Amino acid sequence: MSGLPPCPQCGSEYTYEDGAMYVCPECAHEWSQAGEEAPVDNGTVYKDANGTELNDGDAVVVIKDLKVKGSSLVVKVGTKVKNIRLVDGDHNIDCKIDGIGAMKLKSEFVKKA
């Protein structure tokens, strides 16, 4: 055996060293070799283009013309989007836009209304 400690998150024995950290390849948990746990992300904070925190149900305004991938439609500057839902991922806002339908937006292209 390698002598490395098992993952404290999932118990996997396949951990490996990465610099001053241990990493579990099965659950992607990282922790310090010194013994203290790495900080756990309890919740991601999403911010708009101005740095204002966004929450589920907020209304936002688009600050840049956005081309809709796969079509000739464009979401124009000033389009108001109501009742957003925040999700993890590259595009972190799920919403419905009148005339276009369900879309995903990046929070960097909107401001809180």
PDB file of C-alpha atoms in Angstrom:
ATOM      1  CA  MET A   1       0.000   0.000   0.000  1.00  0.00           C
ATOM      2  CA  SER A   2       1.064   3.586  -0.545  1.00  0.00           C
ATOM      3  CA  GLY A   3       0.783   4.694   3.098  1.00  0.00           C
ATOM      4  CA  LEU A   4      -1.410   7.677   2.172  1.00  0.00           C
ATOM      5  CA  PRO A   5      -4.527   8.265   4.280  1.00  0.00           C
ATOM      6  CA  PRO A   6      -7.928   7.331   2.853  1.00  0.00           C
ATOM      7  CA  CYS A   7     -10.273  10.092   1.714  1.00  0.00           C
ATOM      8  CA  PRO A   8     -12.173  11.544   4.712  1.00  0.00           C
ATOM      9  CA  GLN A   9     -15.137  12.311   2.437  1.00  0.00           C
ATOM     10  CA  CYS A  10     -15.799   8.985   0.706  1.00  0.00           C
ATOM     11  CA  GLY A  11     -13.248   6.605   2.260  1.00  0.00           C
ATOM     12  CA  SER A  12     -11.467   5.842  -1.016  1.00  0.00           C
ATOM     13  CA  GLU A  13      -7.999   4.332  -0.661  1.00  0.00           C
ATOM     14  CA  TYR A  14      -6.798   5.740  -4.007  1.00  0.00           C
ATOM     15  CA  THR A  15      -5.698   9.169  -2.746  1.00  0.00           C
ATOM     16  CA  TYR A  16      -2.620  10.876  -4.145  1.00  0.00           C
ATOM     17  CA  GLU A  17      -0.402  13.833  -3.278  1.00  0.00           C
ATOM     18  CA  ASP A  18      -0.589  17.132  -5.162  1.00  0.00           C
ATOM     19  CA  GLY A  19       1.853  19.632  -3.716  1.00  0.00           C
ATOM     20  CA  ALA A  20       0.906  20.174  -0.064  1.00  0.00           C
ATOM     21  CA  MET A  21      -2.526  18.604  -0.542  1.00  0.00           C
ATOM     22  CA  TYR A  22      -4.017  15.113  -0.727  1.00  0.00           C
ATOM     23  CA  VAL A  23      -6.558  14.551  -3.517  1.00  0.00           C
ATOM     24  CA  CYS A  24      -9.211  11.864  -3.934  1.00  0.00           C
ATOM     25  CA  PRO A  25      -9.692  10.873  -7.601  1.00  0.00           C
ATOM     26  CA  GLU A  26     -13.123   9.378  -6.917  1.00  0.00           C
ATOM     27  CA  CYS A  27     -14.922  12.320  -5.278  1.00  0.00           C
ATOM     28  CA  ALA A  28     -12.414  15.156  -6.056  1.00  0.00           C
ATOM     29  CA  HIS A  29     -12.117  16.058  -2.344  1.00  0.00           C
ATOM     30  CA  GLU A  30      -8.885  17.872  -1.391  1.00  0.00           C
ATOM     31  CA  TRP A  31      -7.407  18.238   2.067  1.00  0.00           C
ATOM     32  CA  SER A  32      -4.163  19.456   3.583  1.00  0.00           C
ATOM     33  CA  GLN A  33      -1.318  17.102   4.434  1.00  0.00           C
ATOM     34  CA  ALA A  34      -0.943  19.008   7.707  1.00  0.00           C
ATOM     35  CA  GLY A  35      -4.237  17.505   8.861  1.00  0.00           C
ATOM     36  CA  GLU A  36      -6.639  20.433   8.826  1.00  0.00           C
ATOM     37  CA  GLU A  37      -9.498  20.243   6.383  1.00  0.00           C
ATOM     38  CA  ALA A  38      -9.606  22.488   3.331  1.00  0.00           C
ATOM     39  CA  PRO A  39     -12.439  25.008   3.507  1.00  0.00           C
ATOM     40  CA  VAL A  40     -15.762  23.565   2.368  1.00  0.00           C
ATOM     41  CA  ASP A  41     -17.784  25.599  -0.131  1.00  0.00           C
ATOM     42  CA  ASN A  42     -21.143  25.987   1.631  1.00  0.00           C
ATOM     43  CA  GLY A  43     -22.723  28.033  -1.120  1.00  0.00           C
ATOM     44  CA  THR A  44     -21.619  29.868  -4.192  1.00  0.00           C
ATOM     45  CA  VAL A  45     -22.303  33.582  -4.310  1.00  0.00           C
ATOM     46  CA  TYR A  46     -23.333  34.820  -7.750  1.00  0.00           C
ATOM     47  CA  LYS A  47     -22.750  38.478  -8.595  1.00  0.00           C
ATOM     48  CA  ASP A  48     -23.942  40.611 -11.482  1.00  0.00           C
ATOM     49  CA  ALA A  49     -21.761  42.859 -13.669  1.00  0.00           C
ATOM     50  CA  ASN A  50     -21.738  45.553 -10.954  1.00  0.00           C
ATOM     51  CA  GLY A  51     -20.817  43.167  -8.134  1.00  0.00           C
ATOM     52  CA  THR A  52     -24.310  43.041  -6.603  1.00  0.00           C
ATOM     53  CA  GLU A  53     -25.266  39.665  -5.162  1.00  0.00           C
ATOM     54  CA  LEU A  54     -27.969  37.800  -7.084  1.00  0.00           C
ATOM     55  CA  ASN A  55     -30.631  35.541  -5.529  1.00  0.00           C
ATOM     56  CA  ASP A  56     -33.264  33.170  -6.880  1.00  0.00           C
ATOM     57  CA  GLY A  57     -36.358  35.072  -7.988  1.00  0.00           C
ATOM     58  CA  ASP A  58     -34.572  38.361  -8.716  1.00  0.00           C
ATOM     59  CA  ALA A  59     -35.242  40.443 -11.808  1.00  0.00           C
ATOM     60  CA  VAL A  60     -32.255  41.371 -13.950  1.00  0.00           C
ATOM     61  CA  VAL A  61     -31.574  43.509 -17.038  1.00  0.00           C
ATOM     62  CA  VAL A  62     -29.295  42.394 -19.887  1.00  0.00           C
ATOM     63  CA  ILE A  63     -26.373  44.839 -20.361  1.00  0.00           C
ATOM     64  CA  LYS A  64     -25.068  43.584 -23.727  1.00  0.00           C
ATOM     65  CA  ASP A  65     -26.597  42.237 -26.949  1.00  0.00           C
ATOM     66  CA  LEU A  66     -26.402  38.447 -26.676  1.00  0.00           C
ATOM     67  CA  LYS A  67     -26.627  36.197 -29.726  1.00  0.00           C
ATOM     68  CA  VAL A  68     -28.655  33.042 -29.158  1.00  0.00           C
ATOM     69  CA  LYS A  69     -26.502  30.106 -30.175  1.00  0.00           C
ATOM     70  CA  GLY A  70     -28.022  28.020 -32.950  1.00  0.00           C
ATOM     71  CA  SER A  71     -30.497  30.660 -34.146  1.00  0.00           C
ATOM     72  CA  SER A  72     -30.630  34.148 -35.601  1.00  0.00           C
ATOM     73  CA  LEU A  73     -32.276  35.599 -32.471  1.00  0.00           C
ATOM     74  CA  VAL A  74     -30.607  38.249 -30.315  1.00  0.00           C
ATOM     75  CA  VAL A  75     -31.360  39.215 -26.716  1.00  0.00           C
ATOM     76  CA  LYS A  76     -31.166  43.019 -26.867  1.00  0.00           C
ATOM     77  CA  VAL A  77     -29.600  45.377 -24.337  1.00  0.00           C
ATOM     78  CA  GLY A  78     -32.156  46.448 -21.724  1.00  0.00           C
ATOM     79  CA  THR A  79     -34.208  43.241 -21.888  1.00  0.00           C
ATOM     80  CA  LYS A  80     -35.716  42.673 -18.436  1.00  0.00           C
ATOM     81  CA  VAL A  81     -35.727  39.089 -17.187  1.00  0.00           C
ATOM     82  CA  LYS A  82     -37.918  38.273 -14.189  1.00  0.00           C
ATOM     83  CA  ASN A  83     -37.794  35.397 -11.736  1.00  0.00           C
ATOM     84  CA  ILE A  84     -34.315  34.044 -12.431  1.00  0.00           C
ATOM     85  CA  ARG A  85     -33.048  30.746 -11.007  1.00  0.00           C
ATOM     86  CA  LEU A  86     -29.365  30.373 -10.071  1.00  0.00           C
ATOM     87  CA  VAL A  87     -27.628  27.114 -11.014  1.00  0.00           C
ATOM     88  CA  ASP A  88     -24.072  25.781 -10.989  1.00  0.00           C
ATOM     89  CA  GLY A  89     -22.187  25.724 -14.242  1.00  0.00           C
ATOM     90  CA  ASP A  90     -20.684  28.000 -16.856  1.00  0.00           C
ATOM     91  CA  HIS A  91     -24.006  29.741 -17.528  1.00  0.00           C
ATOM     92  CA  ASN A  92     -25.299  30.247 -14.006  1.00  0.00           C
ATOM     93  CA  ILE A  93     -28.750  31.815 -14.591  1.00  0.00           C
ATOM     94  CA  ASP A  94     -31.784  29.842 -15.831  1.00  0.00           C
ATOM     95  CA  CYS A  95     -34.644  32.018 -17.041  1.00  0.00           C
ATOM     96  CA  LYS A  96     -37.423  32.521 -19.561  1.00  0.00           C
ATOM     97  CA  ILE A  97     -37.215  35.464 -21.930  1.00  0.00           C
ATOM     98  CA  ASP A  98     -40.376  36.706 -23.645  1.00  0.00           C
ATOM     99  CA  GLY A  99     -40.264  35.967 -27.371  1.00  0.00           C
ATOM    100  CA  ILE A 100     -37.301  33.594 -27.043  1.00  0.00           C
ATOM    101  CA  GLY A 101     -38.130  31.056 -24.340  1.00  0.00           C
ATOM    102  CA  ALA A 102     -35.997  29.190 -21.830  1.00  0.00           C
ATOM    103  CA  MET A 103     -32.364  30.317 -21.743  1.00  0.00           C
ATOM    104  CA  LYS A 104     -29.208  30.160 -19.712  1.00  0.00           C
ATOM    105  CA  LEU A 105     -27.289  33.386 -19.109  1.00  0.00           C
ATOM    106  CA  LYS A 106     -23.975  34.272 -17.552  1.00  0.00           C
ATOM    107  CA  SER A 107     -24.266  36.554 -14.542  1.00  0.00           C
ATOM    108  CA  GLU A 108     -21.523  38.828 -15.917  1.00  0.00           C
ATOM    109  CA  PHE A 109     -23.882  40.031 -18.691  1.00  0.00           C
ATOM    110  CA  VAL A 110     -26.749  41.150 -16.443  1.00  0.00           C
ATOM    111  CA  LYS A 111     -27.359  43.723 -13.723  1.00  0.00           C
ATOM    112  CA  LYS A 112     -29.892  43.513 -10.930  1.00  0.00           C
ATOM    113  CA  ALA A 113     -33.047  45.501 -11.646  1.00  0.00           C
TER     114      ALA A 113
END
